[in-house]
Amino acid sequence: MERDVNRVTYEEERRTCADAGHPELAATSEEASDNIYHNALKSYDEAARYVDMPNGIYEMLRRCKRELTVNFPVRMDDGSVKVFTGYRVHHNTVRGPSKGGIRYHPAVDLDDVRALAMLMSWKCAVVGIPYGGAKGGVVCDPCEMSERELENLTRRYATEISILMSPEGDIPAPDVNTDDKIMAWIMDTYSMHRGYSVPAVVTGKPISIGGSPGRGEATGRGVMFCVREAMKHLNMPVEGSTAVVQGFGKVGSVVAYLLQSKGIKVIAVSDVKGGIYNPRGIDAYDVVRHVKQTGSIMGYRGCDEMTNEDLLELKCDVLVPAAMENQITVRNAARVKAKVVAEGANGPTSPEADEILLDNGAFIVPDILCNAGGVTVSYFEWVQGLQFFFWSEREINVRLREIMVRSFNDVLRISQQKQVNMRLAALILAIGRVAEATQVRGIYP
Ligand code: NAD
């Protein structure tokens, strides 16, 4: 479908912003590729051209519904009080309560949170689970904070955003630098204010307080299912093929050992400190043990060390960026040699890099499909929490596989029917579902 001429696209808005004196929104292409919000808008504009929806709905889905910024004090161990800034953004709540992780990072800003909230709306719609998109973040460096300071920060931030958070309205989860312990503090803080336990207010909790079996591995497991489907589609033999995984955290470590368990040779992995490489293969399970003992993958025996930049350019069959956004950009995309790029992280590839990878013949499994296993099992956890009725890990993994395999093939079908790449196909599917739900509900009042 042709784009309506009245719609203002990303490129047009950029020019208008420059004219109107908003340099922060008027970034050049190179700068824009470093801003994941600009990238999210650009991808939205491209996909929205294929979705039959009125202009008003197009405009509505292009903006975040609510954006909360909170500045709040935290008592530090030395007795001083430090003020932190946090965010919680709801992009869309038409298909259900908003869902999205909370990130603790020194560089997180409102644009990052907006972009990640928008990606969550599309992700939930791609896999067909009844949620809208949200994201949260606090500007902080958890590595520089004690456990007590982190708990004080978490409990105060949870209180500040509790005007948005609830099992029916907005359900946070872990993201970069947040984990099950932090989710437990959020659940406890919220429950203390209510006067009774409310397990369904967060997902990614410890099992002892209503967490779900399989949630810890779910994102990585979903990535593994997508890699297998992609290889099947491309007629690539699994046995003897090679994989490189960037980021060895909650997502990357699981992807690495699950790919290994399926017969794929993991030849390199990395964390924020750098990468390790062994062309004969690395035992990812053993690296997990090494990380538990030492805090990093570095120093693992029998491997060469390399930078994260070099790691992304290694010759391999499957590359899984599972660290941060904007790792593959115009600066390095031409040197990426992987046949399949499976995006474990959110937004690891800039739109310009996307084109270069596709021109070079890579098959990209886009983030909103590839890493949707996490939110899928979060949904299972939420349902179990609401019902106080728990499923076995086997049931969870079987249902996860069903959803991931079905969603991969839904996206592949659209990509073949419309002759577009997988990212565009996934966005067309997701935006179409959210637009349809919006039109069916109608505009209030
Ligand atoms: P994490 O904090 O557990 O792990 C992040 C890993 O990346 C760590 O090994 C860290 O050392 C490494 N890292 C950080 N900066 C890096 C850099 N510049 N270069 C190389 N490595 C770097 O986080 P996570 O939960 O595994 O999340 C990773 C990505 O996956 C994020 O983009 C996140 O939004 C996305 N994601 C996570 C989930 C989930 O369930 N955890 C779900 C969907 C998407």
XYZ file of C-alpha atoms and ligand atoms in Angstrom:
489
model
C 0.000 0.000 0.000
C 1.269 3.502 -0.836
C 2.005 5.794 2.081
C -0.548 8.557 2.667
C 1.015 11.853 1.508
C -0.104 13.597 4.721
C 2.056 11.393 6.913
C 5.267 12.943 8.165
C 8.021 10.382 7.872
C 11.211 10.117 9.866
C 13.281 11.903 7.164
C 10.737 14.728 6.797
C 10.526 15.163 10.569
C 14.315 15.354 10.765
C 14.392 18.211 8.268
C 11.528 20.006 10.063
C 13.284 19.650 13.406
C 16.454 21.180 11.979
C 14.449 24.130 10.614
C 12.621 24.553 13.931
C 15.835 24.618 15.951
C 15.606 21.164 17.571
C 19.082 19.851 16.810
C 18.651 16.869 19.134
C 15.908 15.515 16.883
C 17.595 16.537 13.667
C 20.490 14.127 13.734
C 22.364 13.239 10.571
C 22.135 9.661 9.274
C 25.354 8.629 10.991
C 24.321 10.164 14.327
C 20.788 8.894 13.927
C 22.048 5.341 13.636
C 23.425 5.741 17.183
C 20.016 6.807 18.533
C 17.760 3.809 18.815
C 14.646 5.983 19.088
C 15.358 7.512 15.684
C 16.009 4.015 14.375
C 12.721 2.746 15.837
C 10.795 5.616 14.209
C 12.515 5.057 10.880
C 11.666 1.344 10.923
C 8.086 2.139 11.955
C 7.664 4.585 9.052
C 8.980 2.060 6.578
C 6.679 -0.727 7.764
C 3.619 1.504 8.242
C 3.571 2.079 4.460
C 2.427 -1.537 4.088
C -0.303 -1.347 6.729
C -3.763 -0.164 5.756
C -4.681 2.260 8.568
C -5.994 5.811 8.812
C -3.544 8.639 9.379
C -4.730 9.220 12.937
C -3.895 5.645 13.913
C -0.522 5.929 12.162
C 0.225 9.050 14.253
C -1.018 7.427 17.438
C 1.200 4.334 17.101
C 4.193 6.525 16.258
C 4.124 8.162 19.703
C 4.442 6.834 23.229
C 1.217 7.055 25.211
C 2.756 8.011 28.580
C 6.259 9.073 29.601
C 7.104 9.383 33.289
C 10.411 10.872 34.479
C 11.202 10.614 38.182
C 14.032 12.250 40.138
C 14.335 10.614 43.524
C 16.704 10.520 46.531
C 18.573 7.442 47.698
C 20.445 7.068 50.993
C 24.001 5.866 50.225
C 26.200 3.740 52.513
C 28.296 6.743 53.627
C 25.152 8.497 54.921
C 24.916 10.941 52.018
C 21.821 11.323 49.817
C 22.169 11.040 46.051
C 19.465 11.985 43.538
C 18.870 9.540 40.669
C 16.780 9.897 37.509
C 14.497 7.120 36.307
C 11.919 6.632 33.585
C 8.884 4.488 32.848
C 7.311 4.788 29.411
C 4.170 3.134 28.034
C 4.165 3.053 24.273
C 0.787 1.400 23.715
C -1.820 -0.410 25.801
C -4.488 -1.196 23.211
C -3.935 -4.981 23.155
C -3.521 -5.358 26.929
C -1.496 -4.158 29.927
C 1.919 -2.776 29.107
C 4.909 -5.023 29.592
C 8.600 -4.284 29.530
C 11.868 -4.561 31.371
C 13.721 -2.166 33.644
C 17.291 -1.264 32.757
C 19.956 0.092 35.104
C 22.679 1.778 33.054
C 24.739 4.985 33.269
C 23.899 5.899 29.654
C 20.168 5.137 29.593
C 18.024 8.128 28.554
C 14.404 8.906 27.724
C 14.898 8.236 24.012
C 16.298 4.752 24.719
C 13.338 3.981 26.955
C 10.852 5.279 24.359
C 12.426 3.159 21.631
C 12.533 0.041 23.786
C 8.894 0.578 24.844
C 7.863 0.826 21.183
C 9.824 -2.345 20.352
C 7.969 -4.109 23.186
C 4.582 -3.236 21.621
C 5.704 -4.764 18.331
C 7.326 -7.764 20.035
C 4.193 -8.705 21.996
C 2.088 -8.311 18.856
C 4.441 -10.428 16.688
C 4.145 -13.391 19.020
C 0.440 -12.710 19.599
C 0.456 -12.246 23.364
C -2.058 -9.796 24.863
C 0.238 -7.019 26.025
C 1.177 -3.501 25.055
C 4.735 -2.164 25.228
C 6.563 -0.441 28.079
C 10.109 0.054 29.309
C 11.804 1.533 32.337
C 15.277 2.665 33.215
C 17.361 4.276 35.930
C 20.519 6.254 35.183
C 23.000 4.546 37.493
C 26.041 2.300 37.472
C 25.147 -0.802 39.512
C 28.792 -1.950 39.408
C 29.684 1.087 41.548
C 26.906 0.499 44.101
C 26.649 -1.794 47.125
C 23.788 -4.254 47.421
C 22.102 -2.097 50.062
C 22.328 1.023 47.868
C 20.884 -0.960 44.946
C 18.011 -2.150 47.122
C 17.318 1.390 48.396
C 17.355 2.669 44.797
C 15.088 -0.133 43.567
C 12.511 0.241 46.338
C 12.328 4.024 45.910
C 12.152 3.819 42.081
C 9.413 1.160 42.375
C 7.458 3.462 44.680
C 7.894 6.406 42.281
C 6.605 4.439 39.268
C 3.870 2.644 41.231
C 1.398 5.208 39.870
C 1.790 3.342 36.567
C 2.602 -0.185 37.732
C -0.004 -2.895 38.526
C -0.829 -6.480 37.493
C -3.671 -5.135 35.329
C -1.885 -2.054 33.984
C 1.898 -2.364 33.682
C 4.132 -5.299 34.546
C 7.932 -4.751 34.703
C 10.602 -7.448 34.149
C 14.405 -7.669 34.174
C 16.579 -6.098 31.478
C 20.232 -5.069 31.309
C 21.777 -5.049 34.818
C 18.541 -6.037 36.580
C 17.710 -9.560 37.700
C 15.375 -11.762 39.747
C 16.584 -10.258 43.027
C 15.653 -6.759 41.856
C 12.253 -8.048 40.700
C 11.743 -9.551 44.188
C 12.425 -6.127 45.785
C 9.951 -4.474 43.398
C 7.289 -7.125 44.103
C 7.860 -6.769 47.846
C 7.732 -2.947 47.764
C 4.499 -2.951 45.768
C 2.984 -5.635 48.028
C 3.927 -3.694 51.198
C 2.005 -0.676 49.889
C -1.028 -2.853 49.092
C -0.907 -4.813 52.353
C -0.937 -8.223 50.664
C 1.261 -10.174 48.227
C 0.879 -9.248 44.563
C 3.130 -11.669 42.639
C 1.691 -10.763 39.209
C 3.016 -7.186 39.372
C 6.437 -8.215 38.005
C 7.824 -11.167 36.064
C 11.285 -12.654 36.139
C 10.925 -13.180 39.915
C 12.620 -15.946 41.916
C 10.606 -19.183 41.804
C 10.124 -19.101 45.596
C 7.829 -16.051 45.302
C 5.900 -17.001 42.171
C 8.502 -16.909 39.418
C 8.078 -19.334 36.550
C 10.270 -22.312 35.795
C 11.968 -21.685 32.463
C 11.828 -17.848 32.644
C 15.570 -17.514 33.245
C 16.382 -19.383 30.054
C 13.367 -18.279 28.011
C 14.897 -15.499 25.918
C 17.944 -17.576 24.998
C 15.768 -20.618 24.320
C 13.568 -18.545 22.002
C 16.677 -17.336 20.143
C 17.786 -20.964 19.755
C 14.382 -21.937 18.274
C 14.635 -19.043 15.801
C 18.179 -20.018 14.797
C 17.013 -23.598 14.149
C 14.045 -22.406 12.061
C 16.284 -20.021 10.091
C 18.814 -22.774 9.383
C 16.019 -25.127 8.313
C 14.654 -22.462 5.963
C 18.113 -21.829 4.494
C 18.922 -25.568 4.228
C 21.962 -25.116 6.447
C 23.172 -28.258 8.226
C 23.137 -27.774 12.006
C 25.829 -30.346 12.732
C 29.282 -28.811 12.289
C 28.097 -25.249 11.834
C 29.635 -22.436 13.874
C 28.265 -19.659 16.074
C 29.590 -16.472 17.658
C 27.747 -14.869 20.587
C 28.329 -11.277 21.689
C 27.329 -10.704 25.333
C 27.423 -13.506 27.900
C 24.671 -12.364 30.255
C 21.158 -13.658 30.872
C 20.499 -14.008 27.133
C 23.894 -14.690 25.521
C 25.109 -17.367 27.927
C 21.912 -19.406 27.469
C 21.993 -19.025 23.674
C 25.604 -20.217 23.664
C 25.007 -23.408 25.661
C 21.695 -24.235 23.980
C 23.206 -23.865 20.480
C 26.067 -26.057 21.655
C 23.567 -28.636 22.954
C 22.032 -28.771 19.458
C 25.373 -29.570 17.836
C 26.443 -26.076 16.763
C 30.088 -25.250 17.514
C 30.391 -22.024 19.529
C 33.739 -20.557 18.468
C 33.656 -17.168 20.236
C 31.795 -15.385 23.026
C 32.287 -12.007 24.680
C 31.257 -9.741 27.537
C 31.800 -6.069 28.222
C 35.520 -6.721 28.900
C 36.229 -8.411 25.533
C 35.953 -11.690 23.646
C 37.448 -15.186 23.726
C 37.966 -17.260 20.576
C 38.773 -20.885 19.860
C 38.167 -22.184 16.307
C 37.950 -25.760 17.707
C 34.979 -24.766 19.862
C 34.367 -23.421 23.370
C 32.448 -25.339 26.056
C 29.798 -22.717 26.894
C 28.646 -24.640 30.007
C 32.188 -24.473 31.344
C 32.413 -20.740 30.551
C 29.243 -20.229 32.630
C 31.068 -21.915 35.548
C 34.138 -19.718 34.919
C 31.982 -16.548 34.938
C 30.355 -17.608 38.235
C 33.821 -17.983 39.770
C 35.585 -14.942 38.285
C 32.845 -12.505 37.179
C 33.962 -12.456 33.537
C 34.624 -14.703 30.567
C 38.117 -13.259 30.274
C 40.939 -15.572 31.277
C 39.032 -18.696 30.232
C 41.559 -21.394 29.379
C 42.601 -22.431 25.881
C 41.258 -19.379 24.050
C 42.687 -16.371 22.273
C 41.451 -13.019 23.488
C 39.982 -10.482 21.074
C 38.013 -7.236 21.073
C 34.248 -7.110 20.723
C 34.729 -5.324 17.385
C 36.846 -8.167 15.951
C 34.462 -10.782 17.345
C 31.535 -9.414 15.321
C 33.585 -9.767 12.147
C 34.577 -13.425 12.614
C 33.710 -15.903 9.861
C 30.829 -18.006 11.198
C 27.429 -19.411 10.242
C 25.427 -17.776 13.025
C 26.118 -14.495 14.799
C 24.069 -13.674 17.902
C 24.466 -10.091 19.131
C 23.138 -10.447 22.698
C 24.684 -7.452 24.480
C 23.596 -3.896 23.739
C 21.996 -1.847 20.973
C 23.891 -0.418 17.998
C 26.674 -2.971 17.816
C 26.408 -3.466 14.041
C 26.398 -0.084 12.296
C 27.608 1.466 9.018
C 31.076 1.372 10.560
C 31.412 -2.430 10.646
C 28.431 -4.000 8.804
C 30.349 -4.608 5.561
C 32.836 -6.787 7.464
C 30.234 -9.001 9.176
C 30.480 -12.448 7.556
C 27.762 -14.464 9.328
C 25.071 -16.127 7.202
C 22.426 -15.816 9.937
C 22.294 -12.839 12.311
C 19.945 -13.687 15.195
C 19.268 -10.568 17.262
C 19.245 -11.629 20.905
C 19.688 -8.002 22.004
C 17.202 -5.214 21.353
C 18.216 -2.928 18.480
C 21.744 -4.316 17.911
C 21.690 -3.442 14.182
C 21.149 0.094 12.869
C 18.809 0.496 9.851
C 21.728 1.476 7.602
C 23.709 -1.577 8.709
C 20.650 -3.715 8.083
C 20.727 -2.793 4.398
C 24.423 -3.603 4.134
C 23.988 -7.011 5.805
C 21.041 -7.852 3.549
C 22.969 -6.767 0.432
C 25.722 -9.147 1.515
C 23.212 -12.002 1.692
C 22.781 -12.318 5.455
C 19.485 -13.640 6.826
C 18.491 -11.485 9.826
C 16.106 -12.739 12.494
C 14.940 -9.376 13.906
C 14.944 -8.588 17.631
C 11.170 -8.260 17.987
C 10.827 -11.881 16.875
C 14.145 -13.401 17.918
C 14.224 -12.368 21.581
C 10.455 -12.590 22.179
C 10.863 -15.835 24.157
C 11.495 -13.794 27.311
C 8.257 -11.848 27.182
C 6.391 -14.995 26.161
C 7.407 -16.852 29.321
C 6.863 -13.634 31.300
C 3.302 -13.838 30.030
C 3.117 -17.462 31.261
C 4.488 -16.302 34.631
C 1.899 -13.514 34.857
C -0.968 -15.904 34.009
C 0.283 -18.365 36.650
C 0.593 -15.502 39.176
C -2.965 -14.309 38.529
C -4.322 -17.841 38.887
C -1.973 -19.026 41.677
C -1.692 -22.205 39.629
C 1.727 -23.300 38.400
C 2.867 -25.266 35.365
C 5.830 -27.598 34.911
C 9.012 -26.471 33.152
C 8.307 -28.998 30.415
C 4.851 -27.484 29.720
C 6.411 -24.036 29.590
C 9.169 -25.011 27.170
C 6.711 -26.862 24.901
C 4.339 -23.858 24.765
C 7.286 -21.515 24.198
C 8.510 -23.616 21.269
C 5.019 -23.639 19.739
C 4.753 -19.841 19.909
C 8.283 -19.162 18.650
C 8.088 -21.619 15.746
C 4.612 -20.407 14.738
C 5.654 -16.739 14.948
C 8.871 -17.319 12.971
C 6.865 -18.972 10.209
C 4.143 -16.260 10.286
C 6.850 -13.668 9.702
C 8.607 -15.771 7.047
C 5.292 -16.148 5.171
C 4.733 -12.367 5.103
C 8.326 -11.823 4.025
C 7.815 -14.208 1.097
C 4.341 -12.895 0.163
C 5.376 -9.231 0.218
C 8.952 -9.806 -0.942
C 10.392 -7.946 2.046
C 13.082 -8.813 4.572
C 12.261 -10.493 7.902
C 12.491 -7.270 9.965
C 10.045 -5.461 7.740
C 7.771 -8.504 7.675
C 7.774 -8.758 11.486
C 6.972 -5.053 11.809
C 4.199 -5.251 9.209
C 2.631 -8.147 11.131
C 2.974 -6.390 14.505
C 1.867 -2.914 13.443
C -1.043 -4.456 11.534
C -2.211 -6.282 14.684
C -1.944 -3.181 16.901
C -3.633 -0.985 14.253
C -6.456 -3.493 13.859
C -7.026 -3.683 17.630
C -7.078 0.124 17.814
C -9.673 0.390 15.061
C -11.820 -2.399 16.505
C -11.854 -0.684 19.916
C -12.501 2.744 18.396
C -11.411 6.156 19.626
C -12.661 7.175 23.075
C -14.867 9.202 23.653
P 22.772 -8.822 30.974
O 23.078 -7.580 31.736
O 22.419 -10.073 31.708
O 23.990 -9.197 29.988
C 24.557 -8.301 29.110
C 25.866 -8.905 28.620
O 26.434 -8.052 27.626
C 26.929 -9.034 29.710
O 27.715 -10.192 29.454
C 27.777 -7.787 29.516
O 29.103 -7.939 30.010
C 27.748 -7.680 28.010
N 27.984 -6.323 27.494
C 27.526 -5.149 27.978
N 27.970 -4.139 27.209
C 28.685 -4.708 26.216
C 29.388 -4.207 25.114
N 29.443 -2.889 24.877
N 30.030 -5.075 24.301
C 29.961 -6.405 24.539
N 29.318 -6.947 25.570
C 28.692 -6.100 26.393
O 21.606 -8.417 29.949
P 20.629 -9.385 29.165
O 19.363 -9.487 29.932
O 21.367 -10.606 28.734
O 20.283 -8.456 27.909
C 21.094 -8.413 26.759
C 20.270 -7.826 25.623
O 19.112 -8.641 25.408
C 19.723 -6.421 25.879
O 19.675 -5.730 24.633
C 18.312 -6.668 26.370
O 17.448 -5.547 26.156
C 17.945 -7.842 25.481
N 16.846 -8.662 25.974
C 16.903 -9.277 27.187
C 15.851 -10.078 27.607
C 15.890 -10.833 28.896
O 14.981 -11.646 29.142
N 16.892 -10.654 29.727
C 14.715 -10.231 26.787
C 14.695 -9.603 25.533
C 15.771 -8.821 25.148
